Short mmCIF file of C-alpha atoms and ligand atoms in Angstrom, two decimals:
data_model
loop_
_atom_site.label_atom_id
_atom_site.label_comp_id
_atom_site.label_asym_id
_atom_site.label_seq_id
_atom_site.Cartn_x
_atom_site.Cartn_y
_atom_site.Cartn_z
CA MET A 1 33.87 17.07 55.51
CA THR A 2 37.03 16.18 53.56
CA CYS A 3 38.33 12.77 54.63
CA TYR A 4 41.94 11.67 54.40
CA SER A 5 43.24 8.15 54.80
CA PHE A 6 46.70 7.68 56.32
CA ALA A 7 46.59 3.91 55.82
CA SER A 8 49.81 2.01 55.38
CA GLY A 9 48.28 -0.01 52.56
CA PRO A 10 46.39 -0.28 50.41
CA ALA A 11 47.08 3.44 50.22
CA PRO A 12 44.81 6.07 48.71
CA LEU A 13 45.10 6.48 44.93
CA PRO A 14 45.01 9.80 43.02
CA PRO A 15 41.41 10.58 41.96
CA ASP A 16 42.39 10.81 38.27
CA VAL A 17 43.96 7.33 38.43
CA ILE A 18 40.73 5.98 39.94
CA GLU A 19 38.73 7.69 37.16
CA ALA A 20 40.99 6.27 34.45
CA VAL A 21 40.73 2.75 35.91
CA ALA A 22 36.95 3.09 36.27
CA ALA A 23 36.72 4.04 32.58
CA ASP A 24 38.85 1.01 31.62
CA VAL A 25 36.67 -1.25 33.75
CA ARG A 26 33.59 -0.03 31.85
CA ARG A 27 35.30 -0.45 28.48
CA LEU A 28 38.93 -0.50 27.53
CA SER A 29 39.57 2.12 24.87
CA GLY A 30 39.75 0.64 21.34
CA SER A 31 38.24 -2.69 22.38
CA SER A 32 34.99 -4.41 23.31
CA TYR A 33 36.44 -5.62 26.62
CA SER A 34 36.09 -4.43 30.17
CA LEU A 35 39.57 -4.33 31.72
CA LEU A 36 38.32 -7.04 34.10
CA GLU A 37 37.72 -9.41 31.17
CA LEU A 38 40.87 -8.73 29.17
CA PRO A 39 42.73 -12.03 28.56
CA PHE A 40 46.41 -11.85 29.42
CA THR A 41 47.16 -13.40 26.04
CA ASN A 42 45.48 -10.51 24.20
CA PRO A 43 47.83 -8.06 22.39
CA LEU A 44 46.10 -5.21 24.25
CA PHE A 45 47.29 -6.63 27.55
CA SER A 46 50.80 -7.08 26.14
CA ARG A 47 50.72 -3.40 25.25
CA ILE A 48 49.71 -2.41 28.82
CA LEU A 49 52.54 -4.58 30.19
CA GLU A 50 55.09 -3.16 27.76
CA GLU A 51 54.09 0.44 28.47
CA ALA A 52 54.31 -0.19 32.21
CA GLU A 53 57.78 -1.66 31.77
CA ASP A 54 58.88 1.26 29.56
CA ASP A 55 57.69 3.73 32.20
CA ILE A 56 59.48 1.83 34.95
CA ARG A 57 62.68 1.86 32.89
CA TYR A 58 62.29 5.58 32.21
CA LEU A 59 61.51 6.57 35.83
CA LEU A 60 64.31 4.50 37.36
CA ALA A 61 66.78 4.92 34.48
CA LEU A 62 66.92 1.13 34.66
CA PRO A 63 69.89 -0.33 32.78
CA ASP A 64 69.22 -2.98 30.09
CA THR A 65 70.98 -5.53 32.28
CA TYR A 66 67.91 -5.59 34.57
CA HIS A 67 64.66 -7.47 33.99
CA VAL A 68 61.26 -6.33 35.24
CA LEU A 69 58.89 -8.99 36.58
CA PHE A 70 55.21 -8.49 37.39
CA LEU A 71 54.34 -11.30 39.82
CA GLN A 72 51.75 -12.21 42.43
CA GLY A 73 52.17 -13.12 46.10
CA GLY A 74 53.17 -9.85 47.76
CA ALA A 75 56.48 -9.01 49.40
CA THR A 76 55.82 -11.63 52.08
CA ALA A 77 55.94 -14.40 49.47
CA GLN A 78 59.26 -12.98 48.25
CA PHE A 79 60.71 -13.39 51.77
CA SER A 80 60.72 -17.17 51.12
CA LEU A 81 61.20 -17.04 47.35
CA ILE A 82 64.36 -14.95 47.36
CA PRO A 83 66.46 -17.58 49.17
CA GLN A 84 64.88 -20.31 47.05
CA ASN A 85 65.83 -18.51 43.86
CA LEU A 86 69.15 -16.96 44.74
CA CYS A 87 70.97 -19.43 46.99
CA ASN A 88 71.57 -21.94 44.20
CA GLY A 89 73.76 -24.22 46.32
CA VAL A 90 75.32 -21.42 48.42
CA ALA A 91 74.57 -22.05 52.09
CA GLU A 92 74.96 -18.56 53.60
CA VAL A 93 73.08 -15.31 53.25
CA ASP A 94 73.43 -11.92 55.00
CA TYR A 95 70.48 -9.97 56.41
CA VAL A 96 70.37 -6.51 57.95
CA ASP A 97 67.92 -6.65 60.84
CA THR A 98 66.34 -3.23 61.29
CA GLY A 99 62.69 -3.67 62.27
CA LEU A 100 59.47 -5.58 61.91
CA TRP A 101 59.62 -6.28 58.16
CA SER A 102 63.27 -7.29 58.08
CA HIS A 103 62.59 -9.64 61.07
CA ARG A 104 59.86 -11.26 59.02
CA ALA A 105 62.14 -11.59 55.99
CA ILE A 106 64.77 -13.24 58.21
CA GLU A 107 62.29 -15.70 59.74
CA ALA A 108 61.15 -16.72 56.26
CA ALA A 109 64.74 -17.25 55.03
CA LEU A 110 65.79 -19.41 58.00
CA PRO A 111 64.40 -22.73 56.69
CA TRP A 112 66.34 -22.30 53.42
CA CYS A 113 69.84 -21.22 54.42
CA GLN A 114 72.19 -20.07 57.16
CA VAL A 115 71.29 -16.47 57.94
CA ASN A 116 74.13 -14.20 59.10
CA ILE A 117 72.99 -10.96 60.71
CA ALA A 118 75.21 -8.38 59.00
CA ALA A 119 73.97 -5.60 61.30
CA ARG A 120 71.17 -4.97 63.76
CA GLY A 121 69.26 -1.77 64.48
CA ASP A 122 68.10 -0.67 67.92
CA GLY A 123 64.56 0.35 66.94
CA ARG A 124 65.38 4.10 66.95
CA THR A 125 68.28 4.19 64.48
CA LEU A 126 69.53 2.22 61.50
CA PRO A 127 73.01 0.67 61.31
CA CYS A 128 74.92 2.68 58.71
CA PRO A 129 75.70 0.64 55.55
CA ALA A 130 79.47 1.11 56.02
CA SER A 131 79.20 -0.75 59.36
CA TRP A 132 77.46 -3.86 57.95
CA LEU A 133 79.57 -7.00 58.31
CA ARG A 134 79.03 -8.63 54.93
CA SER A 135 80.31 -12.17 54.48
CA PRO A 136 82.30 -12.74 51.28
CA ASN A 137 80.68 -16.17 50.91
CA ALA A 138 77.05 -15.08 51.19
CA ALA A 139 74.73 -15.61 48.23
CA TYR A 140 73.35 -12.09 48.80
CA CYS A 141 72.84 -9.37 51.42
CA HIS A 142 69.23 -8.39 52.14
CA PHE A 143 68.08 -5.09 53.62
CA THR A 144 64.82 -3.17 53.99
CA THR A 145 65.03 0.39 52.70
CA ASN A 146 61.98 1.59 54.65
CA GLU A 147 60.72 -0.09 57.82
CA THR A 148 57.04 0.73 57.40
CA ALA A 149 55.94 -0.37 60.86
CA ASP A 150 58.81 1.27 62.78
CA GLY A 151 59.00 4.51 60.76
CA LEU A 152 62.68 4.13 59.79
CA GLN A 153 64.16 4.78 56.36
CA TYR A 154 67.65 4.46 54.92
CA HIS A 155 68.90 7.74 53.45
CA GLN A 156 72.33 6.29 52.63
CA TRP A 157 72.86 3.51 50.12
CA PRO A 158 75.33 0.64 50.58
CA ALA A 159 78.25 0.25 48.18
CA ASP A 160 78.12 -2.63 45.72
CA ASP A 161 81.36 -4.15 46.98
CA GLY A 162 80.33 -7.59 48.22
CA PRO A 163 77.72 -10.23 47.49
CA PRO A 164 74.73 -8.82 45.55
CA LEU A 165 72.43 -6.50 47.45
CA VAL A 166 68.74 -7.39 47.66
CA ALA A 167 66.36 -4.63 48.78
CA ASP A 168 62.80 -4.80 50.06
CA MET A 169 61.52 -1.45 48.76
CA THR A 170 57.83 -2.18 49.32
CA ALA A 171 57.23 1.18 51.01
CA ASP A 172 59.53 3.48 49.06
CA LEU A 173 60.03 2.26 45.50
CA PHE A 174 59.07 5.11 43.12
CA THR A 175 59.16 7.67 45.95
CA ARG A 176 62.71 8.92 45.31
CA PRO A 177 65.66 8.42 42.95
CA PHE A 178 68.11 5.72 44.09
CA PRO A 179 71.23 4.01 42.70
CA ILE A 180 69.61 0.91 41.19
CA ASP A 181 72.93 -0.11 39.63
CA ARG A 182 74.27 -0.96 43.12
CA LEU A 183 71.44 -3.43 43.76
CA GLY A 184 71.08 -6.94 42.37
CA LEU A 185 67.40 -7.33 43.13
CA VAL A 186 64.64 -4.97 44.28
CA TYR A 187 61.13 -6.06 45.18
CA ALA A 188 57.96 -4.26 46.24
CA SER A 189 54.29 -4.97 46.73
CA GLY A 190 52.14 -2.62 44.66
CA GLN A 191 49.62 -1.35 47.19
CA LYS A 192 51.57 1.62 48.59
CA ASN A 193 53.09 3.69 45.79
CA LEU A 194 52.28 1.72 42.66
CA GLY A 195 48.53 1.24 42.75
CA ALA A 196 46.68 -1.75 44.02
CA THR A 197 47.12 -4.98 45.93
CA GLY A 198 47.94 -8.07 43.88
CA LEU A 199 51.09 -6.98 42.07
CA THR A 200 54.61 -7.67 43.24
CA LEU A 201 57.23 -5.89 41.18
CA ILE A 202 60.71 -7.43 40.89
CA LEU A 203 63.71 -5.73 39.32
CA ILE A 204 66.44 -8.30 38.86
CA ARG A 205 69.93 -8.06 37.37
CA GLN A 206 70.74 -10.58 34.65
CA ASP A 207 73.39 -12.49 36.68
CA LEU A 208 70.85 -13.12 39.49
CA ALA A 209 68.10 -14.06 37.04
CA GLU A 210 70.34 -16.87 35.87
CA ARG A 211 70.42 -18.43 39.34
CA SER A 212 67.49 -20.75 39.76
CA SER A 213 66.52 -23.98 41.40
CA VAL A 214 64.44 -26.78 39.91
CA THR A 215 62.46 -27.01 43.15
CA THR A 216 61.10 -23.42 43.01
CA PRO A 217 57.45 -23.43 41.86
CA SER A 218 57.34 -22.15 38.28
CA PRO A 219 55.25 -18.97 38.96
CA PHE A 220 57.92 -17.92 41.44
CA ASP A 221 61.00 -19.02 39.50
CA TYR A 222 62.64 -15.76 38.41
CA SER A 223 64.53 -17.27 35.46
CA ARG A 224 61.38 -18.90 34.04
CA GLN A 225 59.39 -15.70 34.56
CA VAL A 226 62.13 -13.69 32.81
CA GLN A 227 62.01 -16.08 29.83
CA SER A 228 58.22 -15.87 29.54
CA ARG A 229 58.00 -12.11 30.30
CA SER A 230 55.97 -12.59 33.51
CA LYS A 231 53.49 -14.91 31.78
CA VAL A 232 54.40 -18.36 33.17
CA ASN A 233 50.91 -18.25 34.67
CA THR A 234 48.16 -15.63 34.61
CA PRO A 235 49.71 -12.36 35.80
CA PRO A 236 47.67 -9.99 38.02
CA THR A 237 46.17 -8.17 35.04
CA LEU A 238 43.99 -5.68 36.92
CA ALA A 239 46.75 -4.66 39.36
CA ILE A 240 49.22 -4.31 36.45
CA ALA A 241 46.80 -2.04 34.56
CA ILE A 242 46.33 0.09 37.69
CA ALA A 243 50.10 0.28 38.14
CA ALA A 244 50.41 1.36 34.49
CA HIS A 245 48.11 4.32 35.20
CA MET A 246 49.95 5.12 38.43
CA LEU A 247 53.32 5.11 36.62
CA LYS A 248 51.98 7.59 34.06
CA TRP A 249 50.66 9.73 36.92
CA ILE A 250 54.14 9.74 38.53
CA LYS A 251 55.70 10.75 35.19
CA VAL A 252 53.20 13.55 34.61
CA HIS A 253 53.73 14.81 38.17
CA GLY A 254 57.44 15.32 37.80
CA GLY A 255 58.92 11.83 38.25
CA LEU A 256 60.90 10.59 41.23
CA ALA A 257 62.60 13.89 42.09
CA GLU A 258 59.20 15.54 42.52
CA MET A 259 57.80 12.52 44.42
CA GLU A 260 60.72 12.87 46.85
CA ALA A 261 60.33 16.64 47.22
CA ASN A 262 56.61 16.21 47.99
CA ALA A 263 57.21 13.34 50.41
CA ARG A 264 59.80 15.45 52.22
CA ARG A 265 57.51 18.49 52.40
CA ARG A 266 54.59 16.46 53.80
CA SER A 267 56.59 14.52 56.36
CA ASP A 268 58.70 17.56 57.42
CA LEU A 269 55.47 19.37 58.29
CA VAL A 270 54.22 16.56 60.53
CA TYR A 271 57.64 15.95 62.13
CA ALA A 272 57.98 19.67 62.89
CA ALA A 273 54.57 19.61 64.61
CA ILE A 274 55.70 16.63 66.71
CA ASP A 275 59.12 18.02 67.59
CA THR A 276 57.94 21.50 68.61
CA SER A 277 54.88 20.32 70.56
CA GLY A 278 56.32 19.23 73.90
CA PHE A 279 53.39 16.75 73.88
CA TYR A 280 53.87 14.34 70.96
CA SER A 281 57.02 12.24 70.69
CA ARG A 282 58.79 10.81 67.68
CA THR A 283 59.71 7.11 67.99
CA VAL A 284 62.88 7.23 65.84
CA ALA A 285 66.01 9.37 65.47
CA ALA A 286 65.71 12.42 63.21
CA PHE A 287 68.33 11.31 60.64
CA ASP A 288 66.75 7.87 60.07
CA ARG A 289 63.13 8.95 60.07
CA SER A 290 60.89 7.81 57.25
CA MET A 291 59.41 10.26 54.75
CA LEU A 292 56.55 7.81 54.17
CA ASN A 293 55.56 6.54 57.62
CA VAL A 294 55.58 9.11 60.41
CA CYS A 295 55.35 7.17 63.70
CA PHE A 296 54.60 9.06 66.90
CA ARG A 297 52.88 8.89 70.27
CA THR A 298 50.97 11.07 72.68
CA PRO A 299 52.10 10.95 76.35
CA THR A 300 49.94 7.87 77.15
CA ALA A 301 48.42 4.84 75.43
CA ARG A 302 44.99 6.01 76.60
CA LEU A 303 45.48 9.37 74.83
CA ASP A 304 46.66 7.53 71.70
CA GLU A 305 43.31 5.72 71.66
CA LEU A 306 41.42 8.95 72.15
CA PHE A 307 43.47 10.59 69.40
CA LEU A 308 42.45 7.85 66.95
CA ILE A 309 38.76 8.17 67.82
CA GLN A 310 38.65 11.96 67.66
CA ALA A 311 40.81 12.14 64.49
CA ALA A 312 38.41 9.72 62.75
CA GLU A 313 35.49 11.94 63.79
CA GLN A 314 37.26 14.76 61.92
CA GLY A 315 37.76 12.60 58.81
CA LEU A 316 41.39 11.71 59.53
CA LEU A 317 41.35 7.95 59.10
CA ASP A 318 43.65 4.95 59.65
CA LEU A 319 46.19 6.65 61.91
CA CYS A 320 46.86 3.67 64.18
CA GLY A 321 50.35 2.24 64.41
CA HIS A 322 51.16 -1.27 63.21
CA ILE A 323 49.29 -3.83 65.29
CA ASP A 324 52.56 -5.32 66.68
CA ILE A 325 54.02 -1.91 67.58
CA GLY A 326 51.14 0.33 68.63
CA GLY A 327 51.20 4.12 68.86
CA LEU A 328 50.19 6.36 65.97
CA ARG A 329 51.35 6.36 62.36
CA ALA A 330 50.63 8.66 59.44
CA SER A 331 51.50 6.97 56.16
CA LEU A 332 52.01 9.53 53.40
CA TYR A 333 52.76 7.76 50.12
CA ASN A 334 53.05 9.13 46.58
CA SER A 335 49.39 10.04 46.20
CA ALA A 336 48.99 11.70 49.60
CA ARG A 337 48.14 15.36 49.25
CA MET A 338 49.82 18.19 51.16
CA GLY A 339 46.30 18.97 52.44
CA ALA A 340 46.34 15.64 54.30
CA ALA A 341 49.49 16.58 56.23
CA GLU A 342 48.12 20.09 56.91
CA ALA A 343 44.79 18.75 58.18
CA LEU A 344 46.60 16.29 60.45
CA VAL A 345 48.85 19.00 61.91
CA GLU A 346 45.84 21.23 62.52
CA PHE A 347 44.06 18.40 64.33
CA MET A 348 47.18 17.60 66.39
CA LYS A 349 47.24 21.19 67.67
CA HIS A 350 43.55 21.09 68.65
CA PHE A 351 43.97 17.74 70.36
CA GLN A 352 46.97 18.98 72.34
CA ALA A 353 45.17 22.18 73.34
CA LYS A 354 42.34 20.05 74.75
CA TRP A 355 44.27 17.20 76.39
CA GLY A 356 47.81 18.47 76.82
C1 PLP B 1 58.64 -3.06 54.00
C2 PLP B 1 57.56 -4.07 53.81
N1 PLP B 1 57.88 -5.32 53.43
C3 PLP B 1 56.95 -6.26 53.23
C4 PLP B 1 55.61 -6.01 53.43
C5 PLP B 1 54.59 -7.09 53.22
O1 PLP B 1 53.85 -6.84 52.05
P1 PLP B 1 52.62 -7.79 51.66
O2 PLP B 1 51.61 -7.65 52.75
O3 PLP B 1 52.16 -7.25 50.35
O4 PLP B 1 53.15 -9.18 51.56
C6 PLP B 1 55.23 -4.72 53.84
C7 PLP B 1 53.81 -4.41 54.08
O5 PLP B 1 53.44 -3.38 54.61
C8 PLP B 1 56.22 -3.74 54.03
O6 PLP B 1 55.91 -2.49 54.39
#
């Protein structure tokens, strides 16, 4: 039986990336080291880091005015570290409150500054960027491009006409082209589209990298990490090496335009099955639906439970919704295959025929 995982993270990796990492773990080409033993001070590691950065710059067409940081701590750590790094004496910040992950970012910012809610979603739709009330005095405006737990995704980008924009792109960085030059800072955990847990990627514009506070712990101080090229302390070497393979895989498979086309094809198939079923229901509006996290329900919570059990018996794994939200969720990140979406749709039809 072919098994597919629809986990929200860590997400499945492409088999050839797993093979390449496994080979590096046995012995890194041109060296006597296993990847697991490679010191971060070794020139071989510097080469991995530089190649990863070059690929990031190529894929995103990242201007030279941006720095790339490879840090630890996950996006959740950044929720507290962003205000610590960027406020720099400014008391106010703007946040767009659109779902579970932006709520968490807001809660983490509250001890550090006055949080203005620039806009609030209603759980089914996203407030359009043109409607955000951005304060001229804010140190930055934070938004979440893809609400992983709620299944919402921004398909419009805000204009860069106020305080710098800060985007949590944990779920959709490297899944589509986007106007990076409008954003001051982008951050993402690695375990969805960029490989493995343990790496937090930060893209930061030079003017924001210059803001810093003496009280921020040095591993999380963006300006110090920029100066030492992500080596203030030991960087997550294994996760960086996995990301380096994943970035090459994205390049070989057509770059961001192709990642987006595939994500759209996979999610369109599942959404169409939901919308035409008369049995399943989508939890968000069509124009704000996520290409990465398809959230849906059967008519009852009891049937949702049964769906999960019977799907797992057919090799369709990890389809439960976020623990705080419930329902069902199919996460389909960069390495998800079209076959996964097709197998899910097939199962959905069988399940409906039996229980509908
Ligand atoms: C949009 C978003 N932000 C933040 C996080 C938290 O990431 P981490 O668990 O790596 O801290 C997640 C995790 O799923 C997420 O989807």
